[in-house]
Amino acid sequence: MAAERKLCLSGKGVTKVFGLGRNKTVAVDNVDFNFYEGEVISLVGESGSGKTTLAKMLLGLINPTEGEIYFQGEKRDLSSHRKKKEYWKSIQAIFQDPFSSFNIFNKIDTVLLDCIRMRGGGGLPYEQKVAMMTEACSFVNLKFAELTNKYPFELSGGQQQRLMIARIFLLKPKILLADEPTSMIDACSRATILDMLMQLRDEIGMTPIFITHDIGLAYYVSDTVYIMEKGKFVESGSADEVILRPKGAYTKRLINDVPKIYEEWDLSTV
Amino acid sequence: MEKVILDVADLTTKYITRFGEDIYAVDHVSLRVEDGKSLGIAGESGCGKSTLALSLMGYYFPPLHYTGGEIIIDGHNISGMKPDDVRKSILGREIAYIPQAAMNALNPTQKIIHFIEDVVQAHDPTTSKQEIYTMAKALFESLGLPAEVLQKYPVELSGGMKQRTVIAISVILRPQVLIADEPSSALDVTSQKMVIKMLRNLMDNGYIKAMIFITHELPLLYNVTDDIMVMYAGQIVERASSKEAVFDPLHPYSKGLMGSIIVPEEGLRDVKLAAIPGVPPNLKNPPPGCRFAPRCKFARAACTAASVPLRELENGRSYRCILSEEELREAYAREDRQHGR
Amino acid sequence: MKHLLQQISRSGKFVAGFSIFATILLIVLIYPLVVPDPPLEIIGQGTFFEPGIYVNVYDSISAPHYTLNLDEAAEQRIASRFKAEDREAMRGWLVGSGMPESEIDIANTAQLLDQWFANFDPTTRLPGMTNADRNYYIRLNNSIQGLLSTEAAVIAQMNAETAVLEETGTVPQTAYVNVNQVANVRVLPLGTDNFGRDVLTQLVRATGVSLQIGFVAGIIATVIGLALGLVSGYVGGLVDDVIMFITNLFIVIPSFVLLILISFSIGQEQRGAITIAVVIGFTSWVWTARAVRSQVISLRNRDHVNLSKLSGHSIAHIIIRDILPYIASYVIMALILQISSGILAEAGLSILGLGPKTTDVPTLGLMMNWAMIYQAHILGKWWAYFPIIVTIALIAFSMNLMNTGLDQVFNPALRD
Ligand SMILES: Nc1ncnc2c1ncn2[C@@H]1O[C@H](COP(=O)(O)OP(=O)(O)OP(=O)(O)O)[C@@H](O)[C@H]1O
Ligand SMILES: Nc1ncnc2c1ncn2[C@@H]1O[C@H](COP(=O)(O)OP(=O)(O)OP(=O)(O)O)[C@@H](O)[C@H]1O
Ligand code: SF4
Ligand SMILES: [Mg+2]
Ligand SMILES: [Mg+2]
């Protein structure tokens, strides 16, 4: 049978509340989860269901109001900058909007050099750094020689998202949180981006976690799907099970709302 | 044959950049939309979809310039009109346009009803506020939007609600043609579906006579429009009925686009998505001959020798490729066999 | 960067504001090279000399004389020496002696003189006329006679031995000197003030000092406001609470009141221009801090900041590299406003008599203060206060123009 599955991220009673009193929003509401190494996970939900909030907690960018998140089965310790930095060597992210993900005052070189430095390569000779950056760029079908001294905003959305993947290539994290990585770029570049991410997963053995409202995309890429509604997980399981044989009404609605081409798309149910 | 509502012939427009370069983002585009029909425009980012939408209104302002062609709306030629006349008598009445990201352009300090008052009174200053309110309320309710929305500020509405409000406002002057530029791309699937339903409703109930819908999501077009037109680098590369365009594309670029469709339907997980390699050409100096040649699997010397004309097929389809229908189909079949599909 | 400069240079408002400001700055820099006089030197004996060209009389006599026969010379001489009250008095006499009022036109010098010589009789005593009045009319008649005389003025020198005046030359009425050949001529384009000091020289120097005060105050306020705003906005939590508490304290006590209290307690002796600038700077950072803080709060959750965190950057690195550049344009605009409000604050303080020490240097506020104390505005001595108001207004106006110009460049929503 399958080898023992290793936990990479898990959570118990994770809750995030924004605001106080009348403005109180429970963005993530007491969720438990176990993400295993090596499988592709998707978190699916409509806008405002708390996907991004959960992702930020997983990344350690914000703290849960309640509950605990475990990394490889152990409690995370993010009490100091050094420990956070250590954690971020293992977990990285790609954000939704490529145009706002990069500091517009930093050149592409700076972005990539930061990654090399983070992996402890800050002291390497410059030629070697260039070789590493060139390798990372060619992995995502970009030419480093053409990018050097340019700014990220001079690239198209799809190219910027590929640059983001080049960054991940250099950082080689154990876990990658991809928050709607393809929702702002056109459909033609989407396949390229997804393929590259899956290829990267095979090459460096990371665990990707996709966040999306497009259940079709989740079905295409993931092994395990978690459906999120108003901060709670309402259904989870293998992709085939959840998407081809959904149980919950919410999941059924999400599937129903994706435009179909092989079947009739039922417009009456909104 | 149905009456032609929108008839565009050889429309060419260009951007003149700050550095004086010409960018032909709409290059000899001809299209017809008949009464009761809708046309979808698909294509990669930067191929000129939004520019075409702007150009169709006959309302040009720098850096966009008109260089040639005709636009006839319901027998009325608007291509030679002065910008001011176009703004007064054409925009909103003959042809309405919902720009990309229009919902974020609503004035945050103005209630929806006040915005509607401005729109209506700009065209007919004699309309009273009471009349406008009655009219807007009736329209909103018939389109399934709650009338309370009228008294709200844009920030109080969700993204999907804002977008539907914008669409309702755009048809308040009863235009013949509606052009919607990516009306649902920033929304989640549920809100997107509501927007689509509303657009279909507008067509089915005769609020508008013809619609042009722009998006890069093919499954959406397939479900909304009668025909699909694929653009590449400022030119039309294929026009066909939605069904043909999705299930039987002819042009190699359309074929590539159709290969990147993701739907949550059985079997999708086993197919590898067909990504089109490379990037679209720079419109400042497009490659000679077929503009798709640098990325095309079937490119040959003849493709880049001379510009490739649009081939018209008998059933009203057209595509821009030097290969014949049979040659293309054969090439695709060969590919499928190779991939064991 | 180049692109940004290009856009800025295309903004009409910015260019207009900048041109005005640069002109003022150039004048401040160049004028002292041309007129090196100390600005507070008292040159005039008397108060509020009118603007004009002052020609040394002694030197005019010894300068080469030229004869010019100009028709209107005599008439203009009379008209200029013939004061309005004299004309009124003449009318009074003529009416008293029985002439119908409608026939007298005091603006018509020639006709008035004719009527006067035809009717005036020093021996006649009009009803109700006092002795003093009579003497006045006789004096007036004599001076008119003198005015009309066509004789030359005599230049005499006292003989040292005999103590007798001896004629050494005459100055006929047709004699002219060339101003360029007169040894001493002083142009006072804005006249003198109550102490007899050249207003223009003072104004230029005061503008320079006020600009210095504005810059020092503006930079201090911006640096403090920026630092506190960045830290409180980015770090948040307890640090934010403490900084906001201090900021709110400063808001409850209006900064101008604070400014008055501090200036007062420093005392006249210690109040140099720069001291005042520092005091202004330390009391006006509050709104910069608040504005920067709210900008930072809206930036700190942006994806590029998150990405920077994930790249392991320290808080200092993130604040300086990922936040500061994004608000730089905003900070520059805040600085411009702080500078112009610093200049206004100094003027306000000085008008209240709490400005810098008076013996050193003038400031725009001090000049206003002097003009008001000596009632220039009541006496109608416009040159002592109006140019100062115009200068202050021009500085504030040009800076606001630059500011809105920059705003249009930095804030695409306002672009037309
Ligand atoms: N910083 C914040 N302060 C207050 N409320 C917040 C904050 N961030 C998120 N929320 C609220 O938490 C809820 C969940 O938001 P979240 O961004 O996690 O949703 P999402 O599932 O990622 O949606 P989307 O698909 O639109 O990105 C929303 O109601 C949102 O308004
Ligand atoms: N204001 C402008 N000045 C110069 N060139 C422009 C301008 N706006 C667009 N372009 C160019 O015209 C071409 C077509 O742009 P357009 O916005 O029509 O594309 P699109 O198909 O709508 O793309 P998207 O899917 O990203 O909205 C692009 O190559 C773009 O670079
Ligand atoms: S003309 Fe040639 S290059 Fe262009 S699409 Fe057809 S086969 Fe490909
Ligand atoms: Mg989100
Ligand atoms: Mg567009």
XYZ file of C-alpha atoms in Angstrom, chain C residues 92-388:
297
model
C -12.814 130.564 -0.987
C -11.447 134.058 -1.428
C -12.895 134.505 -4.917
C -16.348 133.350 -3.816
C -16.119 135.593 -0.768
C -15.329 138.537 -2.983
C -18.527 137.998 -4.949
C -17.607 135.782 -7.855
C -20.224 133.135 -8.756
C -19.001 129.681 -7.765
C -19.916 128.197 -11.110
C -17.352 130.330 -12.917
C -14.435 128.936 -10.896
C -12.671 125.795 -12.032
C -9.834 125.039 -9.653
C -8.419 122.337 -11.891
C -7.752 124.849 -14.621
C -4.517 126.441 -13.389
C -4.251 129.223 -15.993
C -7.858 130.405 -15.607
C -7.648 130.252 -11.837
C -4.502 132.370 -11.813
C -6.094 134.949 -14.137
C -9.150 135.222 -11.924
C -6.903 135.495 -8.847
C -4.732 138.317 -10.156
C -7.808 140.162 -11.470
C -9.574 140.100 -8.095
C -7.075 139.689 -5.269
C -6.490 142.712 -3.142
C -4.447 142.230 0.053
C -6.217 145.131 1.692
C -9.749 143.773 1.321
C -11.143 142.120 4.394
C -13.766 139.556 3.621
C -16.515 139.034 6.188
C -15.594 136.528 8.900
C -11.938 136.546 8.004
C -9.442 136.387 10.848
C -6.075 138.065 10.894
C -4.338 134.766 10.499
C -6.429 134.087 7.417
C -5.442 137.381 5.960
C -1.769 136.755 6.523
C -2.165 133.348 4.925
C -3.637 134.879 1.782
C -0.869 137.415 1.578
C 1.729 134.667 1.908
C -0.081 132.611 -0.697
C -0.138 135.576 -3.080
C 3.589 136.109 -2.621
C 4.454 132.534 -3.247
C 2.307 132.498 -6.375
C 4.089 135.591 -7.536
C 7.397 133.899 -6.858
C 6.300 130.845 -8.734
C 5.434 132.896 -11.719
C 8.695 134.732 -11.692
C 10.840 133.910 -14.671
C 14.043 134.889 -13.014
C 16.921 132.541 -12.404
C 17.810 131.246 -8.960
C 20.990 132.718 -7.650
C 23.817 130.616 -6.282
C 25.739 132.550 -3.719
C 28.785 131.820 -1.623
C 29.751 133.429 1.620
C 32.963 135.348 1.455
C 35.051 134.056 4.299
C 36.537 137.474 5.135
C 33.653 139.819 4.680
C 30.857 137.380 5.448
C 29.031 138.775 2.472
C 27.151 136.549 0.081
C 28.661 136.780 -3.339
C 26.900 135.569 -6.422
C 28.871 132.728 -8.017
C 26.352 131.618 -10.565
C 22.724 131.395 -11.491
C 20.406 128.529 -12.312
C 17.936 129.619 -14.980
C 14.555 127.947 -15.168
C 15.541 126.273 -18.404
C 18.573 124.529 -16.854
C 18.640 120.747 -16.790
C 21.055 118.132 -15.522
C 21.465 114.651 -16.855
C 20.608 112.246 -14.019
C 23.451 110.022 -15.158
C 25.891 112.835 -14.518
C 24.668 113.515 -11.024
C 27.053 111.904 -8.589
C 24.437 110.718 -6.120
C 21.095 109.315 -7.131
C 19.242 106.717 -5.087
C 16.337 104.762 -6.477
C 13.912 103.682 -3.804
C 11.412 101.638 -5.826
C 9.357 100.935 -2.722
C 10.311 104.019 -0.734
C 11.290 103.760 2.912
C 9.552 102.454 5.969
C 8.765 104.085 9.274
C 12.430 103.984 10.331
C 13.670 105.311 7.018
C 14.951 101.969 5.773
C 14.832 100.961 2.106
C 11.705 98.783 1.828
C 12.805 96.869 -1.260
C 16.189 95.836 0.111
C 14.506 94.819 3.292
C 11.773 92.918 1.470
C 14.217 90.895 -0.602
C 16.251 89.980 2.427
C 13.127 89.225 4.457
C 11.867 86.937 1.710
C 15.127 85.025 1.844
C 14.975 84.689 5.608
C 11.317 83.685 5.534
C 12.043 81.040 2.929
C 14.824 79.722 5.147
C 12.424 79.595 8.057
C 9.872 77.844 5.863
C 12.369 75.251 4.678
C 13.771 74.524 8.111
C 10.310 74.359 9.672
C 8.921 72.312 6.763
C 11.765 69.831 6.782
C 11.658 69.394 10.541
C 7.877 68.922 10.524
C 8.034 66.515 7.595
C 10.864 64.447 9.017
C 9.163 64.083 12.392
C 5.744 63.474 10.856
C 7.136 60.993 8.354
C 9.095 59.014 10.926
C 6.217 58.818 13.385
C 3.655 58.114 10.652
C 5.744 55.326 9.119
C 6.449 53.623 12.418
C 2.956 53.943 13.828
C 1.305 52.913 10.564
C 3.528 49.956 9.815
C 4.271 48.547 13.249
C 0.772 49.116 14.610
C -0.297 47.746 17.973
C 0.986 49.399 21.144
C 3.499 51.595 19.301
C 0.679 52.922 17.154
C -1.477 53.583 20.213
C 1.271 55.561 21.965
C 2.146 57.636 18.909
C -1.491 58.301 18.143
C -2.047 59.379 21.753
C 0.720 61.975 21.440
C -0.574 63.051 18.069
C -4.077 63.480 19.410
C -2.736 65.566 22.276
C -1.185 67.903 19.744
C -4.461 68.049 17.870
C -6.499 68.951 20.926
C -4.150 71.867 21.629
C -4.113 73.799 18.358
C -0.539 74.016 17.147
C -0.694 77.792 16.746
C -1.585 78.257 20.398
C 1.292 75.982 21.324
C 3.529 77.954 19.027
C 2.540 81.207 20.723
C 3.167 79.758 24.169
C 6.563 78.337 23.267
C 7.719 81.481 21.475
C 6.607 83.554 24.416
C 8.424 81.389 26.928
C 11.660 81.338 24.936
C 11.862 85.082 25.386
C 12.786 87.878 23.037
C 16.549 87.463 23.402
C 16.794 83.815 22.349
C 14.426 84.143 19.416
C 16.596 84.035 16.297
C 15.054 83.250 12.925
C 16.208 79.638 13.019
C 14.977 79.139 16.575
C 11.563 80.258 15.450
C 11.777 77.907 12.477
C 12.608 74.987 14.739
C 9.748 75.837 17.070
C 7.353 76.014 14.115
C 8.663 72.698 12.815
C 8.204 70.985 16.158
C 4.622 72.123 16.484
C 3.331 71.377 13.007
C 4.288 67.756 12.253
C 0.969 66.444 13.488
C -1.049 66.306 10.325
C 1.859 64.982 8.294
C 2.130 62.136 10.789
C -1.563 61.359 10.565
C -1.656 61.527 6.786
C 1.449 59.371 6.393
C 0.071 56.871 8.880
C -3.143 56.383 6.968
C -1.234 55.970 3.705
C 1.021 53.381 5.315
C -1.926 51.469 6.743
C -3.411 51.174 3.278
C -0.047 49.995 1.935
C 1.039 47.543 4.578
C -1.321 44.780 3.464
C -0.414 45.092 -0.206
C 0.920 42.041 -1.931
C 4.287 43.549 -2.698
C 4.830 44.128 1.019
C 3.798 40.564 1.755
C 6.204 39.371 -0.902
C 8.987 41.391 0.669
C 8.233 39.816 4.052
C 8.296 36.373 2.485
C 11.723 37.269 1.074
C 12.931 37.612 4.643
C 13.410 41.361 4.720
C 13.594 43.201 8.034
C 11.032 45.759 9.156
C 13.472 48.591 8.453
C 14.111 47.289 4.949
C 10.390 46.987 4.263
C 9.618 50.466 5.558
C 12.431 52.082 3.599
C 12.266 50.070 0.382
C 8.685 48.907 0.065
C 6.633 51.613 1.769
C 8.584 54.866 1.573
C 8.996 54.968 -2.235
C 5.256 54.485 -2.651
C 4.467 57.511 -0.504
C 7.423 59.609 -1.633
C 5.334 61.718 -3.983
C 2.851 62.285 -1.214
C 5.589 63.274 1.197
C 7.019 65.773 -1.271
C 3.614 67.376 -1.574
C 3.237 67.432 2.198
C 6.673 69.058 2.448
C 5.697 71.801 0.024
C 2.589 72.543 2.042
C 4.554 72.474 5.294
C 7.051 74.972 3.884
C 4.389 77.400 2.820
C 2.487 77.048 6.061
C 5.776 77.520 7.960
C 6.213 80.875 6.223
C 2.671 81.844 7.097
C 3.112 80.700 10.703
C 6.201 82.919 11.074
C 4.256 85.845 9.663
C 1.440 85.160 12.081
C 3.772 84.996 15.037
C 5.629 88.155 14.093
C 2.442 90.118 13.623
C 1.669 89.193 17.208
C 5.113 90.442 18.189
C 6.407 86.956 18.949
C 8.629 86.642 15.914
C 12.408 86.535 15.709
C 14.587 89.132 17.430
C 14.378 92.413 15.529
C 17.984 93.638 15.404
C 19.390 90.855 13.230
C 17.400 90.308 10.124
C 14.016 91.234 8.780
C 11.420 88.592 8.014
C 8.210 89.054 6.088
C 6.277 88.756 9.323
C 8.423 91.354 11.092
C 8.011 93.803 8.235
C 4.261 93.363 8.467
C 4.479 93.856 12.197
C 6.387 97.162 11.833
C 4.049 98.417 9.148
C 1.067 97.746 11.372
C 2.596 99.260 14.518
C 3.384 102.472 12.635
C -0.048 102.436 11.057
C 1.131 102.401 7.469
C -2.234 101.009 6.448
C -4.123 103.870 8.109
C -1.771 106.559 6.796
C -2.112 105.175 3.273
C 1.596 104.351 3.002
C 0.847 101.352 0.790
C 4.463 100.667 -0.115
C 5.240 99.695 3.455
C 2.780 96.778 3.646
C 1.253 95.962 0.274
C 4.419 94.503 -1.360
C 4.848 92.230 1.673
